[in-house]
mmCIF file of C-alpha atoms and ligand atoms in Angstrom:
data_model
loop_
_atom_site.group_PDB
_atom_site.id
_atom_site.type_symbol
_atom_site.label_atom_id
_atom_site.label_comp_id
_atom_site.label_asym_id
_atom_site.label_seq_id
_atom_site.Cartn_x
_atom_site.Cartn_y
_atom_site.Cartn_z
ATOM 1 C CA MET L 1292 1.315 2.154 10.085
ATOM 2 C CA TYR L 1293 -1.455 3.997 8.093
ATOM 3 C CA SER L 1294 -3.553 6.769 9.533
ATOM 4 C CA PRO L 1295 -5.204 9.710 7.615
ATOM 5 C CA GLU L 1296 -2.967 12.021 9.676
ATOM 6 C CA ILE L 1297 0.114 10.480 8.105
ATOM 7 C CA ILE L 1298 -1.259 11.167 4.650
ATOM 8 C CA ASP L 1299 -2.103 14.706 5.629
ATOM 9 C CA THR L 1300 1.433 15.173 6.913
ATOM 10 C CA ILE L 1301 2.935 13.946 3.717
ATOM 11 C CA TRP L 1302 0.685 16.339 1.753
ATOM 12 C CA ARG L 1303 1.689 19.212 3.945
ATOM 13 C CA LYS L 1304 5.402 18.413 3.340
ATOM 14 C CA ILE L 1305 4.843 18.254 -0.433
ATOM 15 C CA ASP L 1306 3.036 21.629 -0.371
ATOM 16 C CA GLU L 1307 5.748 23.266 1.710
ATOM 17 C CA LYS L 1308 8.308 22.102 -0.789
ATOM 18 C CA LEU L 1309 6.445 22.688 -4.035
ATOM 19 C CA CYS L 1310 5.234 26.164 -3.307
ATOM 20 C CA ARG L 1311 8.942 27.129 -3.276
ATOM 21 C CA THR L 1312 9.793 24.961 -6.269
ATOM 22 C CA ALA L 1313 6.859 26.535 -8.224
ATOM 23 C CA VAL L 1314 8.452 30.026 -7.911
ATOM 24 C CA ARG L 1315 11.928 28.726 -8.822
ATOM 25 C CA SER L 1316 10.802 26.753 -11.891
ATOM 26 C CA ALA L 1317 8.002 29.172 -13.079
ATOM 27 C CA ASP L 1318 9.531 29.555 -16.412
ATOM 28 C CA LYS L 1319 10.479 25.976 -17.078
ATOM 29 C CA LEU L 1320 9.025 22.692 -18.211
ATOM 30 C CA PRO L 1321 11.028 20.358 -15.977
ATOM 31 C CA TYR L 1322 11.801 16.707 -16.691
ATOM 32 C CA THR L 1323 14.510 15.838 -14.123
ATOM 33 C CA ALA L 1324 16.711 17.700 -11.731
ATOM 34 C CA VAL L 1325 20.503 17.896 -11.534
ATOM 35 C CA ASP L 1326 22.063 18.657 -8.225
ATOM 36 C CA GLY L 1327 18.706 19.588 -6.891
ATOM 37 C CA VAL L 1328 17.826 22.026 -9.760
ATOM 38 C CA HIS L 1329 15.210 21.423 -12.388
ATOM 39 C CA ASP L 1330 16.188 21.208 -15.999
ATOM 40 C CA ASN L 1331 14.075 22.867 -18.666
ATOM 41 C CA LYS L 1332 12.654 20.986 -21.611
ATOM 42 C CA ALA L 1333 11.116 24.223 -22.899
ATOM 43 C CA GLU L 1334 14.554 25.207 -23.972
ATOM 44 C CA THR L 1335 15.896 21.826 -25.100
ATOM 45 C CA ASP L 1336 12.982 19.652 -26.362
ATOM 46 C CA ILE L 1337 9.553 21.365 -26.385
ATOM 47 C CA THR L 1338 7.800 18.310 -27.774
ATOM 48 C CA TRP L 1339 9.173 16.029 -25.069
ATOM 49 C CA TRP L 1340 6.414 13.620 -23.933
ATOM 50 C CA THR L 1341 6.558 14.534 -20.285
ATOM 51 C CA ASN L 1342 6.075 18.278 -20.746
ATOM 52 C CA GLY L 1343 2.522 18.247 -19.499
ATOM 53 C CA PHE L 1344 3.349 16.838 -16.083
ATOM 54 C CA TRP L 1345 4.737 20.108 -14.613
ATOM 55 C CA PRO L 1346 1.538 21.981 -15.270
ATOM 56 C CA ALA L 1347 -0.383 18.923 -14.243
ATOM 57 C CA LEU L 1348 1.422 18.902 -10.935
ATOM 58 C CA MET L 1349 0.766 22.607 -10.501
ATOM 59 C CA TRP L 1350 -2.987 22.040 -11.044
ATOM 60 C CA LEU L 1351 -3.023 19.169 -8.603
ATOM 61 C CA MET L 1352 -1.386 21.400 -5.966
ATOM 62 C CA TYR L 1353 -3.767 24.174 -6.773
ATOM 63 C CA LEU L 1354 -6.769 21.892 -6.338
ATOM 64 C CA GLY L 1355 -5.427 20.556 -3.048
ATOM 65 C CA THR L 1356 -4.392 23.818 -1.476
ATOM 66 C CA GLY L 1357 -6.128 26.701 -3.283
ATOM 67 C CA ARG L 1358 -2.864 28.584 -3.662
ATOM 68 C CA GLY L 1359 -2.774 30.998 -6.518
ATOM 69 C CA VAL L 1360 0.889 30.489 -7.272
ATOM 70 C CA TYR L 1361 0.268 26.971 -8.473
ATOM 71 C CA ARG L 1362 -2.488 28.174 -10.827
ATOM 72 C CA ALA L 1363 -0.288 30.960 -12.135
ATOM 73 C CA VAL L 1364 2.608 28.601 -12.861
ATOM 74 C CA ALA L 1365 0.291 25.971 -14.532
ATOM 75 C CA GLU L 1366 -1.121 28.706 -16.852
ATOM 76 C CA LYS L 1367 2.395 29.926 -17.722
ATOM 77 C CA ALA L 1368 3.511 26.362 -18.537
ATOM 78 C CA GLU L 1369 0.465 25.975 -20.782
ATOM 79 C CA LEU L 1370 1.635 28.977 -22.884
ATOM 80 C CA LEU L 1371 5.171 27.515 -23.085
ATOM 81 C CA LEU L 1372 3.736 24.318 -24.304
ATOM 82 C CA ASP L 1373 2.174 26.048 -27.355
ATOM 83 C CA GLY L 1374 5.644 25.975 -28.962
ATOM 84 C CA ALA L 1375 5.151 22.184 -29.445
ATOM 85 C CA PHE L 1376 2.200 22.747 -31.769
ATOM 86 C CA LEU L 1377 4.512 24.497 -34.239
ATOM 87 C CA LYS L 1378 6.708 21.409 -34.550
ATOM 88 C CA TYR L 1379 4.628 18.963 -36.563
ATOM 89 C CA ASP L 1380 7.540 16.529 -36.979
ATOM 90 C CA GLY L 1381 7.965 16.445 -33.245
ATOM 91 C CA LEU L 1382 4.514 15.496 -32.189
ATOM 92 C CA HIS L 1383 3.563 11.992 -31.418
ATOM 93 C CA HIS L 1384 0.952 9.820 -29.620
ATOM 94 C CA ASP L 1385 1.887 11.265 -26.109
ATOM 95 C CA VAL L 1386 -0.272 14.287 -26.754
ATOM 96 C CA GLY L 1387 -2.596 13.068 -23.992
ATOM 97 C CA PHE L 1388 0.222 13.234 -21.499
ATOM 98 C CA MET L 1389 1.028 16.668 -22.741
ATOM 99 C CA TRP L 1390 -2.366 18.479 -23.077
ATOM 100 C CA HIS L 1391 -5.153 16.417 -21.506
ATOM 101 C CA ILE L 1392 -3.615 17.067 -18.004
ATOM 102 C CA SER L 1393 -2.481 20.711 -18.689
ATOM 103 C CA SER L 1394 -4.786 22.837 -20.903
ATOM 104 C CA GLY L 1395 -7.424 20.078 -20.464
ATOM 105 C CA VAL L 1396 -7.529 20.537 -16.671
ATOM 106 C CA ASN L 1397 -7.494 24.259 -17.092
ATOM 107 C CA TYR L 1398 -10.584 24.085 -19.442
ATOM 108 C CA ARG L 1399 -12.426 21.565 -17.233
ATOM 109 C CA LEU L 1400 -11.874 23.921 -14.175
ATOM 110 C CA PHE L 1401 -12.276 27.315 -15.712
ATOM 111 C CA GLY L 1402 -13.730 26.885 -19.197
ATOM 112 C CA GLY L 1403 -11.291 29.109 -21.144
ATOM 113 C CA GLU L 1404 -11.801 28.788 -24.868
ATOM 114 C CA LYS L 1405 -8.056 28.760 -25.747
ATOM 115 C CA SER L 1406 -7.470 25.955 -23.304
ATOM 116 C CA ARG L 1407 -10.397 24.032 -24.950
ATOM 117 C CA LEU L 1408 -8.972 24.502 -28.380
ATOM 118 C CA ARG L 1409 -5.527 23.400 -27.402
ATOM 119 C CA THR L 1410 -6.979 20.208 -25.945
ATOM 120 C CA LEU L 1411 -9.283 19.516 -28.909
ATOM 121 C CA TYR L 1412 -6.328 20.032 -31.288
ATOM 122 C CA ALA L 1413 -4.292 17.505 -29.315
ATOM 123 C CA ALA L 1414 -7.221 15.042 -29.541
ATOM 124 C CA ASP L 1415 -7.339 15.405 -33.253
ATOM 125 C CA ILE L 1416 -3.683 14.702 -33.543
ATOM 126 C CA LEU L 1417 -4.135 11.526 -31.469
ATOM 127 C CA ALA L 1418 -7.224 10.382 -33.355
ATOM 128 C CA ALA L 1419 -5.543 10.960 -36.680
ATOM 129 C CA ARG L 1420 -2.982 8.271 -35.756
ATOM 130 C CA PHE L 1421 -5.599 5.567 -35.788
ATOM 131 C CA ASN L 1422 -5.223 2.645 -38.269
ATOM 132 C CA PRO L 1423 -8.766 1.588 -39.078
ATOM 133 C CA MET L 1424 -7.666 -1.849 -40.440
ATOM 134 C CA GLY L 1425 -5.313 -2.663 -37.612
ATOM 135 C CA ARG L 1426 -7.726 -1.122 -35.014
ATOM 136 C CA PHE L 1427 -4.957 0.648 -33.190
ATOM 137 C CA ILE L 1428 -3.304 4.042 -32.661
ATOM 138 C CA ARG L 1429 0.257 3.931 -33.886
ATOM 139 C CA SER L 1430 2.786 4.813 -31.269
ATOM 140 C CA TRP L 1431 5.747 5.804 -33.390
ATOM 141 C CA ASN L 1432 6.129 8.336 -36.306
ATOM 142 C CA ASP L 1433 8.755 6.479 -38.394
ATOM 143 C CA ASP L 1434 8.619 3.206 -40.274
ATOM 144 C CA ARG L 1435 7.439 1.353 -37.196
ATOM 145 C CA VAL L 1436 3.868 1.565 -38.475
ATOM 146 C CA GLY L 1437 2.464 -1.287 -36.448
ATOM 147 C CA TRP L 1438 4.173 -0.790 -33.111
ATOM 148 C CA VAL L 1439 1.992 -0.150 -30.091
ATOM 149 C CA ILE L 1440 3.225 0.647 -26.626
ATOM 150 C CA ILE L 1441 1.272 -0.016 -23.435
ATOM 151 C CA ASP L 1442 1.725 3.591 -22.322
ATOM 152 C CA SER L 1443 -0.785 4.501 -24.933
ATOM 153 C CA MET L 1444 -3.642 3.524 -22.479
ATOM 154 C CA MET L 1445 -2.851 6.736 -20.545
ATOM 155 C CA ASN L 1446 -3.207 8.906 -23.641
ATOM 156 C CA ILE L 1447 -6.695 7.778 -24.786
ATOM 157 C CA PRO L 1448 -8.631 9.419 -21.950
ATOM 158 C CA LEU L 1449 -8.047 12.545 -24.063
ATOM 159 C CA LEU L 1450 -10.272 10.956 -26.731
ATOM 160 C CA TYR L 1451 -12.940 9.950 -24.203
ATOM 161 C CA TRP L 1452 -13.043 13.621 -23.218
ATOM 162 C CA ALA L 1453 -13.223 14.795 -26.889
ATOM 163 C CA GLU L 1454 -16.143 12.442 -27.546
ATOM 164 C CA LYS L 1455 -18.100 14.240 -24.782
ATOM 165 C CA GLU L 1456 -16.910 17.756 -25.549
ATOM 166 C CA HIS L 1457 -17.729 17.459 -29.377
ATOM 167 C CA GLY L 1458 -20.693 15.202 -28.981
ATOM 168 C CA ASP L 1459 -18.976 13.113 -31.642
ATOM 169 C CA PRO L 1460 -18.745 9.350 -31.006
ATOM 170 C CA ARG L 1461 -15.842 8.820 -33.405
ATOM 171 C CA TYR L 1462 -13.363 9.783 -30.691
ATOM 172 C CA GLY L 1463 -14.799 7.224 -28.394
ATOM 173 C CA TYR L 1464 -14.883 4.574 -31.135
ATOM 174 C CA VAL L 1465 -11.121 5.111 -31.734
ATOM 175 C CA ALA L 1466 -10.289 4.949 -27.991
ATOM 176 C CA ARG L 1467 -12.407 1.732 -27.411
ATOM 177 C CA LEU L 1468 -11.047 -0.026 -30.506
ATOM 178 C CA HIS L 1469 -7.456 0.728 -29.482
ATOM 179 C CA ALA L 1470 -8.144 -0.414 -25.866
ATOM 180 C CA ASP L 1471 -9.604 -3.665 -27.273
ATOM 181 C CA THR L 1472 -6.577 -4.265 -29.348
ATOM 182 C CA VAL L 1473 -4.184 -3.573 -26.412
ATOM 183 C CA LEU L 1474 -6.253 -5.818 -24.253
ATOM 184 C CA ARG L 1475 -5.905 -8.639 -26.777
ATOM 185 C CA SER L 1476 -2.266 -8.175 -27.750
ATOM 186 C CA HIS L 1477 -0.348 -6.818 -24.610
ATOM 187 C CA ILE L 1478 -1.826 -8.489 -21.601
ATOM 188 C CA ARG L 1479 -0.520 -11.974 -21.026
ATOM 189 C CA ASP L 1480 -2.342 -14.893 -19.329
ATOM 190 C CA ASP L 1481 -0.604 -14.396 -15.992
ATOM 191 C CA GLY L 1482 -1.516 -10.699 -15.824
ATOM 192 C CA SER L 1483 1.926 -9.350 -16.879
ATOM 193 C CA VAL L 1484 2.204 -7.051 -19.803
ATOM 194 C CA SER L 1485 4.382 -6.568 -22.889
ATOM 195 C CA HIS L 1486 5.794 -3.158 -23.244
ATOM 196 C CA ILE L 1487 5.764 -3.035 -27.002
ATOM 197 C CA VAL L 1488 3.953 -5.152 -29.553
ATOM 198 C CA SER L 1489 4.281 -5.098 -33.346
ATOM 199 C CA LEU L 1490 0.961 -5.601 -35.148
ATOM 200 C CA SER L 1491 0.133 -6.036 -38.731
ATOM 201 C CA PRO L 1492 -1.012 -2.677 -40.091
ATOM 202 C CA SER L 1493 -3.375 -4.399 -42.500
ATOM 203 C CA ASP L 1494 -5.315 -6.518 -40.053
ATOM 204 C CA GLY L 1495 -3.905 -5.980 -36.525
ATOM 205 C CA SER L 1496 -2.713 -9.460 -36.148
ATOM 206 C CA TYR L 1497 0.124 -10.140 -33.661
ATOM 207 C CA ILE L 1498 3.559 -10.203 -35.123
ATOM 208 C CA GLU L 1499 6.000 -10.051 -32.142
ATOM 209 C CA SER L 1500 6.735 -8.341 -28.882
ATOM 210 C CA PHE L 1501 9.846 -6.310 -27.760
ATOM 211 C CA GLY L 1502 11.291 -5.749 -24.347
ATOM 212 C CA GLY L 1503 11.222 -1.949 -24.814
ATOM 213 C CA GLN L 1504 12.249 -0.139 -21.685
ATOM 214 C CA GLY L 1505 12.356 -3.393 -19.760
ATOM 215 C CA TYR L 1506 15.017 -6.054 -19.326
ATOM 216 C CA GLY L 1507 14.274 -7.858 -22.560
ATOM 217 C CA VAL L 1508 11.818 -9.776 -24.789
ATOM 218 C CA GLY L 1509 9.163 -11.490 -22.591
ATOM 219 C CA SER L 1510 10.191 -9.573 -19.431
ATOM 220 C CA SER L 1511 7.997 -7.380 -17.359
ATOM 221 C CA TRP L 1512 8.898 -3.686 -17.261
ATOM 222 C CA SER L 1513 7.362 -2.422 -14.019
ATOM 223 C CA ARG L 1514 6.282 0.994 -15.372
ATOM 224 C CA GLY L 1515 4.600 -0.663 -18.275
ATOM 225 C CA GLN L 1516 2.556 -2.827 -15.764
ATOM 226 C CA ALA L 1517 1.650 0.346 -13.948
ATOM 227 C CA TRP L 1518 0.511 2.078 -17.135
ATOM 228 C CA ALA L 1519 -1.662 -0.951 -17.787
ATOM 229 C CA ILE L 1520 -3.297 -0.867 -14.358
ATOM 230 C CA TYR L 1521 -4.122 2.875 -14.451
ATOM 231 C CA GLY L 1522 -4.851 2.952 -18.155
ATOM 232 C CA PHE L 1523 -7.356 0.116 -18.147
ATOM 233 C CA ALA L 1524 -8.958 1.481 -14.910
ATOM 234 C CA LEU L 1525 -9.452 4.766 -16.700
ATOM 235 C CA SER L 1526 -11.010 3.109 -19.767
ATOM 236 C CA TYR L 1527 -13.375 1.413 -17.460
ATOM 237 C CA ILE L 1528 -14.320 4.678 -15.717
ATOM 238 C CA HIS L 1529 -14.923 6.414 -19.090
ATOM 239 C CA THR L 1530 -16.793 3.600 -20.730
ATOM 240 C CA GLY L 1531 -18.288 1.389 -18.005
ATOM 241 C CA ASP L 1532 -16.880 -1.641 -19.963
ATOM 242 C CA GLU L 1533 -16.315 -4.362 -17.303
ATOM 243 C CA ARG L 1534 -13.700 -6.088 -19.434
ATOM 244 C CA TYR L 1535 -11.360 -3.108 -18.830
ATOM 245 C CA LEU L 1536 -11.877 -3.251 -15.132
ATOM 246 C CA ALA L 1537 -11.212 -7.015 -15.095
ATOM 247 C CA ALA L 1538 -7.993 -6.308 -17.150
ATOM 248 C CA ALA L 1539 -6.846 -3.681 -14.669
ATOM 249 C CA ARG L 1540 -7.503 -5.955 -11.739
ATOM 250 C CA ARG L 1541 -5.654 -8.860 -13.375
ATOM 251 C CA VAL L 1542 -2.523 -6.752 -13.951
ATOM 252 C CA ALA L 1543 -2.869 -5.311 -10.570
ATOM 253 C CA ASP L 1544 -2.969 -8.788 -8.911
ATOM 254 C CA TYR L 1545 0.234 -9.607 -10.798
ATOM 255 C CA PHE L 1546 1.839 -6.313 -9.895
ATOM 256 C CA ILE L 1547 1.084 -6.662 -6.195
ATOM 257 C CA SER L 1548 2.324 -10.187 -6.135
ATOM 258 C CA CYS L 1549 5.720 -8.886 -7.353
ATOM 259 C CA VAL L 1550 5.984 -5.776 -5.135
ATOM 260 C CA GLU L 1551 4.937 -7.597 -1.960
ATOM 261 C CA LYS L 1552 8.340 -9.348 -2.088
ATOM 262 C CA THR L 1553 10.216 -5.970 -2.195
ATOM 263 C CA GLY L 1554 8.337 -3.829 0.351
ATOM 264 C CA TYR L 1555 6.052 -2.292 -2.349
ATOM 265 C CA VAL L 1556 8.799 -0.515 -4.073
ATOM 266 C CA ALA L 1557 8.908 -1.857 -7.700
ATOM 267 C CA ARG L 1558 12.046 -3.229 -9.243
ATOM 268 C CA ALA L 1559 12.517 -1.702 -12.779
ATOM 269 C CA ASP L 1560 11.688 -5.031 -14.312
ATOM 270 C CA PHE L 1561 10.008 -7.814 -12.417
ATOM 271 C CA ARG L 1562 11.683 -10.517 -14.625
ATOM 272 C CA ALA L 1563 15.206 -9.206 -14.497
ATOM 273 C CA PRO L 1564 18.115 -11.050 -12.822
ATOM 274 C CA ALA L 1565 18.320 -10.373 -9.074
ATOM 275 C CA GLU L 1566 21.451 -8.317 -9.643
ATOM 276 C CA PRO L 1567 21.787 -5.476 -10.244
ATOM 277 C CA ASP L 1568 18.876 -4.553 -8.124
ATOM 278 C CA ILE L 1569 17.412 -1.558 -10.022
ATOM 279 C CA ILE L 1570 14.253 0.134 -8.536
ATOM 280 C CA ASP L 1571 11.827 2.402 -10.229
ATOM 281 C CA SER L 1572 9.950 4.551 -7.737
ATOM 282 C CA THR L 1573 7.799 6.030 -10.568
ATOM 283 C CA ALA L 1574 6.222 2.618 -11.398
ATOM 284 C CA SER L 1575 5.072 2.328 -7.756
ATOM 285 C CA ALA L 1576 3.673 5.841 -7.813
ATOM 286 C CA ILE L 1577 1.708 5.287 -11.046
ATOM 287 C CA ALA L 1578 0.448 1.872 -9.843
ATOM 288 C CA ALA L 1579 -0.767 3.402 -6.602
ATOM 289 C CA CYS L 1580 -2.941 5.866 -8.506
ATOM 290 C CA GLY L 1581 -4.411 3.019 -10.579
ATOM 291 C CA LEU L 1582 -4.987 0.735 -7.514
ATOM 292 C CA LEU L 1583 -7.092 3.476 -5.954
ATOM 293 C CA GLU L 1584 -9.539 3.170 -8.898
ATOM 294 C CA LEU L 1585 -10.094 -0.468 -8.741
ATOM 295 C CA GLY L 1586 -12.840 -0.412 -6.058
ATOM 296 C CA GLU L 1587 -11.750 -3.211 -3.673
ATOM 297 C CA GLU L 1588 -10.217 -2.852 -0.237
ATOM 298 C CA LYS L 1589 -7.247 -5.085 -1.110
ATOM 299 C CA TYR L 1590 -6.163 -2.641 -3.886
ATOM 300 C CA ARG L 1591 -6.650 0.426 -1.652
ATOM 301 C CA ARG L 1592 -4.556 -1.308 1.021
ATOM 302 C CA ALA L 1593 -1.852 -1.992 -1.517
ATOM 303 C CA ALA L 1594 -1.886 1.652 -2.727
ATOM 304 C CA ILE L 1595 -1.483 2.812 0.923
ATOM 305 C CA GLU L 1596 1.430 0.470 1.501
ATOM 306 C CA THR L 1597 2.984 1.831 -1.685
ATOM 307 C CA VAL L 1598 2.787 5.437 -0.817
ATOM 308 C CA LEU L 1599 4.117 4.822 2.631
ATOM 309 C CA ALA L 1600 7.012 2.775 1.266
ATOM 310 C CA LEU L 1601 7.771 5.527 -1.199
ATOM 311 C CA GLU L 1602 7.921 8.143 1.536
ATOM 312 C CA LYS L 1603 11.501 7.303 2.198
ATOM 313 C CA TYR L 1604 12.437 8.121 -1.325
ATOM 314 C CA CYS L 1605 10.929 11.570 -1.215
ATOM 315 C CA ASP L 1606 13.078 14.655 -0.924
ATOM 316 C CA PHE L 1607 10.910 17.092 0.964
ATOM 317 C CA SER L 1608 13.443 19.849 1.216
ATOM 318 C CA PRO L 1609 12.156 23.153 0.027
ATOM 319 C CA GLU L 1610 15.686 23.942 -1.102
ATOM 320 C CA THR L 1611 15.664 21.337 -3.930
ATOM 321 C CA ASP L 1612 13.318 21.152 -6.878
ATOM 322 C CA ALA L 1613 12.322 17.415 -7.309
ATOM 323 C CA LEU L 1614 10.321 15.365 -4.977
ATOM 324 C CA LEU L 1615 10.453 11.622 -5.664
ATOM 325 C CA THR L 1616 13.945 10.272 -6.127
ATOM 326 C CA MET L 1617 15.058 6.887 -7.602
ATOM 327 C CA GLY L 1618 13.193 6.728 -10.852
ATOM 328 C CA ALA L 1619 14.575 4.705 -13.708
ATOM 329 C CA GLU L 1620 14.077 5.882 -17.261
ATOM 330 C CA ALA L 1621 14.442 2.319 -18.514
ATOM 331 C CA TYR L 1622 15.995 -0.849 -17.276
ATOM 332 C CA HIS L 1623 18.958 -0.217 -19.579
ATOM 333 C CA GLY L 1624 18.792 3.557 -19.241
ATOM 334 C CA ARG L 1625 19.482 6.195 -16.679
ATOM 335 C CA ARG L 1626 18.596 5.171 -13.142
ATOM 336 C CA GLY L 1627 18.404 6.681 -9.682
ATOM 337 C CA LEU L 1628 17.082 10.034 -10.850
ATOM 338 C CA PRO L 1629 13.898 12.034 -10.161
ATOM 339 C CA VAL L 1630 11.524 12.364 -13.087
ATOM 340 C CA ILE L 1631 8.619 14.789 -13.177
ATOM 341 C CA TYR L 1632 5.904 12.119 -13.714
ATOM 342 C CA GLY L 1633 7.073 10.370 -10.570
ATOM 343 C CA ASP L 1634 6.486 13.632 -8.607
ATOM 344 C CA PHE L 1635 3.071 14.003 -10.210
ATOM 345 C CA PHE L 1636 1.820 10.451 -9.548
ATOM 346 C CA TYR L 1637 3.112 10.439 -6.013
ATOM 347 C CA ALA L 1638 1.239 13.681 -5.281
ATOM 348 C CA GLU L 1639 -1.820 12.482 -7.203
ATOM 349 C CA ALA L 1640 -1.929 9.275 -5.112
ATOM 350 C CA ILE L 1641 -1.806 11.410 -1.855
ATOM 351 C CA TYR L 1642 -4.433 13.774 -3.283
ATOM 352 C CA LYS L 1643 -6.811 10.880 -3.878
ATOM 353 C CA LEU L 1644 -6.104 9.360 -0.419
ATOM 354 C CA ARG L 1645 -7.009 12.741 1.148
ATOM 355 C CA GLY L 1646 -10.334 12.381 -0.657
ATOM 356 C CA GLY L 1647 -9.566 14.608 -3.740
ATOM 357 C CA LYS L 1648 -12.202 13.890 -6.340
ATOM 358 C CA PHE L 1649 -11.008 15.691 -9.491
ATOM 359 C CA LEU L 1650 -9.909 13.081 -12.059
ATOM 360 C CA PHE L 1651 -7.055 14.421 -14.089
ATOM 361 C CA TRP L 1652 -7.310 11.656 -16.745
HETATM 362 N N1 LIG V 178 7.696 5.293 -22.584
HETATM 363 C C1 LIG V 178 7.414 6.320 -21.587
HETATM 364 C C2 LIG V 178 7.833 5.867 -20.259
HETATM 365 O O1 LIG V 178 9.053 6.022 -19.964
HETATM 366 O O2 LIG V 178 7.115 5.486 -19.486
#
């Protein structure tokens, strides 16, 4: 049963845990945890796409509590992340995940020039990946020149920000043209979403789709559905274009019809066989954040059901590092593990339900 007090209690438990984790992991960029201890991508893979989520989580906790420790750890992580700029070959389209929610948040809160430059540099890297004939931002660096992944919708808010910051509409044009292409090529008539679509690099026409991190071709990878809900909601917020809101709502209706059957905890793929029953807590957490931006009571209710259902997958112990258990990297990948974006989006959903107004994206 929902009440604001329950949400406050969850937030308090998150804070009691993370203020201890923050100290233990102050020199890390965590991705997952092994035996309760965060790993460290700063040592093993500085360009890893999730490396912005740890500072983002620290900024979220700073905003929600005012505790200086969170700000200090977020700023430390931002410096660690600078190592990624020195590895040109390793950078990719996920620079929004890496800098918009780390240095980008620092700049929007405190206005530091170095944080601004880091974030603008990331925006230039993303904008430079745009294919003007295909009208899309390429997702991969290798010979997959026309492949576009639904996750990209979460990176383009970096461009909406750069458009305003520079006063240069080119960044916004790139973001909107990309969003229009994804709207046309990835969202199916029933509101489900392809994870990866191959488009012609010369004219953007549809070639084929791939199962990606889902079960297979034509399936419905739940985290991809969640990226679409939140990603299109964000494009609507930044542009006011009602088509993006309609798309986000269409995918949300499909998502809700799937998770209603499983107590609001998403299976890793909504079109996979009944067995094995693989869940992905991170898909639910991301979807909850998107649902809260869709402006209708039914979506807010679904978001609340989701965060309450996920509570039983949270590890609130201050002795262990990760928060949300039972993530799945991919349907055919590692399962049953915590991943840093699961922690971030779960905390972000609670932050929003408590009335937090700062939009990270
Ligand atoms: N492709 C990024 C993800 O795992 O969501």
